[in-house]
mmCIF file of C-alpha atoms in Angstrom:
data_model
loop_
_atom_site.group_PDB
_atom_site.id
_atom_site.type_symbol
_atom_site.label_atom_id
_atom_site.label_comp_id
_atom_site.label_asym_id
_atom_site.label_seq_id
_atom_site.Cartn_x
_atom_site.Cartn_y
_atom_site.Cartn_z
ATOM 1 C CA MET A 1 -10.889 16.942 -91.984
ATOM 2 C CA LYS A 2 -7.618 18.355 -91.094
ATOM 3 C CA VAL A 3 -9.236 20.073 -87.768
ATOM 4 C CA ASN A 4 -11.092 16.835 -87.018
ATOM 5 C CA LYS A 5 -7.552 14.911 -86.838
ATOM 6 C CA GLU A 6 -5.845 17.108 -85.201
ATOM 7 C CA ARG A 7 -8.386 17.093 -82.486
ATOM 8 C CA ASP A 8 -9.005 12.911 -82.356
ATOM 9 C CA GLN A 9 -5.255 13.095 -82.368
ATOM 10 C CA LEU A 10 -5.380 16.038 -79.145
ATOM 11 C CA LEU A 11 -8.080 13.217 -77.494
ATOM 12 C CA THR A 12 -6.057 10.881 -78.065
ATOM 13 C CA LYS A 13 -2.959 12.116 -76.466
ATOM 14 C CA ASN A 14 -5.044 13.460 -73.897
ATOM 15 C CA LYS A 15 -5.901 10.005 -73.104
ATOM 16 C CA ASN A 16 -2.376 9.076 -72.700
ATOM 17 C CA LEU A 17 -1.634 11.979 -70.306
ATOM 18 C CA THR A 18 -4.576 11.477 -68.292
ATOM 19 C CA GLY A 19 -3.597 7.041 -68.124
ATOM 20 C CA GLU A 20 0.026 8.643 -66.975
ATOM 21 C CA ARG A 21 -1.274 11.268 -64.864
ATOM 22 C CA ASP A 22 -3.161 8.710 -63.253
ATOM 23 C CA GLN A 23 -0.790 5.667 -63.049
ATOM 24 C CA LEU A 24 1.898 7.943 -61.913
ATOM 25 C CA LEU A 25 -0.789 9.414 -59.197
ATOM 26 C CA THR A 26 -1.253 5.715 -57.993
ATOM 27 C CA LYS A 27 2.338 5.825 -57.771
ATOM 28 C CA ILE A 28 2.732 9.147 -55.988
ATOM 29 C CA THR A 29 0.289 7.123 -53.089
ATOM 30 C CA SER A 30 2.177 3.917 -52.728
ATOM 31 C CA LEU A 31 5.750 6.243 -52.709
ATOM 32 C CA SER A 32 3.853 8.279 -49.933
ATOM 33 C CA GLY A 33 1.955 4.993 -48.187
ATOM 34 C CA ASP A 34 5.983 3.764 -48.231
ATOM 35 C CA ARG A 35 7.388 7.442 -46.675
ATOM 36 C CA ASP A 36 5.022 6.929 -44.053
ATOM 37 C CA TRP A 37 6.332 2.702 -43.629
ATOM 38 C CA LEU A 38 9.644 4.346 -43.217
ATOM 39 C CA LEU A 39 8.938 6.989 -41.505
ATOM 40 C CA ASN A 40 7.088 5.163 -38.475
ATOM 41 C CA LYS A 41 9.944 2.856 -38.982
ATOM 42 C CA ASN A 42 12.480 5.123 -38.428
ATOM 43 C CA ILE A 43 10.419 6.778 -35.358
ATOM 44 C CA ASN A 44 10.089 3.105 -33.732
ATOM 45 C CA LEU A 45 13.781 2.416 -34.658
ATOM 46 C CA THR A 46 14.944 5.871 -32.651
ATOM 47 C CA ASN A 47 12.937 5.094 -29.260
ATOM 48 C CA GLU A 48 14.827 1.434 -29.816
ATOM 49 C CA ARG A 49 17.852 3.140 -30.142
ATOM 50 C CA ASP A 50 17.634 4.955 -27.012
ATOM 51 C CA GLU A 51 16.213 2.628 -24.636
ATOM 52 C CA LEU A 52 19.470 0.543 -26.266
ATOM 53 C CA ILE A 53 21.221 3.307 -24.621
ATOM 54 C CA ALA A 54 19.924 3.629 -21.626
ATOM 55 C CA LYS A 55 20.037 0.325 -21.245
ATOM 56 C CA ASN A 56 23.581 0.538 -22.125
ATOM 57 C CA ASP A 57 24.465 3.366 -19.612
ATOM 58 C CA ASN A 58 22.688 1.839 -16.868
ATOM 59 C CA LEU A 59 25.038 -1.569 -17.960
ATOM 60 C CA ILE A 60 27.981 0.359 -17.361
ATOM 61 C CA LYS A 61 27.164 2.225 -14.582
ATOM 62 C CA GLN A 62 26.549 -1.306 -12.845
ATOM 63 C CA ARG A 63 29.864 -2.497 -14.267
ATOM 64 C CA ASP A 64 31.274 0.655 -12.982
ATOM 65 C CA GLN A 65 29.966 -0.304 -8.939
ATOM 66 C CA LEU A 66 31.055 -3.503 -9.495
ATOM 67 C CA ASN A 67 34.118 -2.768 -10.358
ATOM 68 C CA GLN A 68 34.302 0.277 -7.794
ATOM 69 C CA GLU A 69 32.569 -2.561 -5.208
ATOM 70 C CA ILE A 70 35.714 -5.539 -6.053
ATOM 71 C CA ASN A 71 38.956 -2.704 -6.104
ATOM 72 C CA GLU A 72 37.237 -2.052 -2.743
ATOM 73 C CA MET A 73 37.137 -5.699 -1.439
ATOM 74 C CA LEU A 74 40.685 -6.370 -3.048
ATOM 75 C CA LYS A 75 41.794 -3.821 -0.624
ATOM 76 C CA LYS A 76 39.757 -5.282 2.051
ATOM 77 C CA GLN A 77 41.404 -8.287 1.320
ATOM 78 C CA LYS A 78 45.148 -7.337 2.142
ATOM 79 C CA HIS A 79 44.283 -6.556 5.327
ATOM 80 C CA MET A 80 41.840 -9.230 5.693
ATOM 81 C CA ASP A 81 44.755 -11.423 7.715
ATOM 82 C CA GLY A 82 44.131 -15.653 7.634
ATOM 83 C CA TRP A 83 40.864 -14.879 5.116
ATOM 84 C CA ILE A 84 41.940 -16.241 1.549
ATOM 85 C CA TYR A 85 39.418 -15.830 -1.653
ATOM 86 C CA HIS A 86 38.514 -19.006 -3.913
ATOM 87 C CA GLU A 87 36.083 -19.602 -6.761
ATOM 88 C CA PHE A 88 34.283 -16.443 -5.025
ATOM 89 C CA SER A 89 34.096 -17.638 -1.669
ATOM 90 C CA TYR A 90 36.268 -16.208 1.798
ATOM 91 C CA TYR A 91 37.670 -19.497 3.369
ATOM 92 C CA TYR A 92 38.998 -18.420 6.361
ATOM 93 C CA ILE A 93 42.315 -19.613 8.282
ATOM 94 C CA SER A 94 43.864 -19.310 11.420
ATOM 95 C CA SER A 95 47.055 -19.838 12.706
ATOM 96 C CA GLY A 96 45.413 -20.540 16.378
ATOM 97 C CA TRP A 97 43.736 -22.987 17.253
ATOM 98 C CA LYS A 98 39.617 -23.052 17.745
ATOM 99 C CA SER A 99 37.232 -24.953 18.981
ATOM 100 C CA TRP A 100 33.798 -25.873 16.115
ATOM 101 C CA THR A 101 31.969 -24.014 18.130
ATOM 102 C CA GLU A 102 34.415 -21.183 18.562
ATOM 103 C CA SER A 103 34.967 -21.403 15.121
ATOM 104 C CA ARG A 104 31.527 -21.272 13.877
ATOM 105 C CA ILE A 105 30.878 -17.783 16.474
ATOM 106 C CA TYR A 106 33.565 -16.321 14.451
ATOM 107 C CA CYS A 107 32.475 -17.084 11.100
ATOM 108 C CA THR A 108 28.674 -15.954 11.900
ATOM 109 C CA ASP A 109 29.934 -12.580 13.581
ATOM 110 C CA ARG A 110 31.503 -11.673 10.416
ATOM 111 C CA GLY A 111 28.294 -12.517 8.218
ATOM 112 C CA GLY A 112 29.495 -16.289 7.343
ATOM 113 C CA ASP A 113 29.331 -19.929 8.792
ATOM 114 C CA LEU A 114 31.446 -23.202 8.538
ATOM 115 C CA ILE A 115 31.967 -24.400 4.837
ATOM 116 C CA ILE A 116 29.626 -26.884 4.089
ATOM 117 C CA LYS A 117 29.937 -29.577 1.428
ATOM 118 C CA ASP A 118 28.260 -28.436 -1.728
ATOM 119 C CA ASN A 119 30.380 -30.251 -4.847
ATOM 120 C CA SER A 120 32.594 -33.448 -5.490
ATOM 121 C CA GLU A 121 36.059 -31.958 -5.209
ATOM 122 C CA GLU A 122 35.865 -31.232 -1.772
ATOM 123 C CA GLN A 123 36.222 -34.657 0.038
ATOM 124 C CA VAL A 124 34.843 -34.759 3.855
ATOM 125 C CA SER A 125 36.133 -36.947 6.684
ATOM 126 C CA GLU A 126 33.825 -37.099 9.565
ATOM 127 C CA ARG A 127 34.775 -33.501 11.735
ATOM 128 C CA TYR A 128 37.391 -32.202 9.540
ATOM 129 C CA CYS A 129 38.783 -31.535 6.096
ATOM 130 C CA GLU A 130 41.371 -30.971 4.008
ATOM 131 C CA PHE A 131 41.326 -28.513 1.576
ATOM 132 C CA ASP A 132 44.391 -28.614 0.277
ATOM 133 C CA ASN A 133 43.936 -26.054 -2.697
ATOM 134 C CA ILE A 134 42.094 -23.483 0.050
ATOM 135 C CA SER A 135 44.328 -24.456 3.345
ATOM 136 C CA GLY A 136 47.623 -25.340 2.248
ATOM 137 C CA GLY A 137 46.991 -29.449 3.332
ATOM 138 C CA ALA A 138 45.894 -27.810 7.200
ATOM 139 C CA ASP A 139 43.195 -29.118 9.093
ATOM 140 C CA VAL A 140 40.429 -26.828 9.255
ATOM 141 C CA TRP A 141 36.428 -27.123 10.715
ATOM 142 C CA ILE A 142 33.503 -27.979 8.193
ATOM 143 C CA GLY A 143 29.981 -27.237 9.107
ATOM 144 C CA LEU A 144 29.034 -31.045 10.006
ATOM 145 C CA THR A 145 27.275 -31.668 13.503
ATOM 146 C CA ASP A 146 25.642 -33.557 15.107
ATOM 147 C CA SER A 147 24.802 -31.771 18.165
ATOM 148 C CA ASP A 148 21.221 -31.852 17.705
ATOM 149 C CA VAL A 149 21.269 -35.713 18.041
ATOM 150 C CA GLU A 150 23.993 -37.757 18.191
ATOM 151 C CA ASP A 151 24.971 -39.792 15.229
ATOM 152 C CA ARG A 152 22.759 -37.864 13.581
ATOM 153 C CA TRP A 153 24.807 -35.123 10.645
ATOM 154 C CA LYS A 154 22.976 -32.361 9.310
ATOM 155 C CA TRP A 155 24.925 -29.321 7.712
ATOM 156 C CA VAL A 156 24.969 -25.975 9.394
ATOM 157 C CA ASP A 157 22.488 -24.779 7.072
ATOM 158 C CA GLY A 158 19.641 -27.734 8.325
ATOM 159 C CA SER A 159 20.548 -30.257 5.287
ATOM 160 C CA THR A 160 21.286 -33.629 5.580
ATOM 161 C CA LEU A 161 24.087 -34.925 4.982
ATOM 162 C CA THR A 162 23.928 -37.237 2.470
#
């Protein structure tokens, strides 16, 4: 009897241990899945980090290039007699008088054109405009013409006067 009782206790203990083993195996399987998910997440985050580092490096290069271009422009600006930089544009204020046509040719030869009114701060009057904030009150030619049709005014970019 005593042997049977011990056997029954061992079988019960074995059953309990088997249940615990099964629970541990389930937990191990779950943790393995979590580990695999975390490893994939880590790989994805590492790849994303590397892409961001590459983008950042490119942006730094672009910034440095732009800074270099700005510095070169500023150096050139010192040698650009009569040119004024204002709100991302350069304006030329001649010390001598030129006709409207001569002024336009001068500007277009340098990759620009006569000024076009595109905001309410600039007040236009027929053939010339006084841009106090740019020209210091000097009379300047603007890009407004009626050379195609008399009294039909248009801007040098082809847009109509409103």
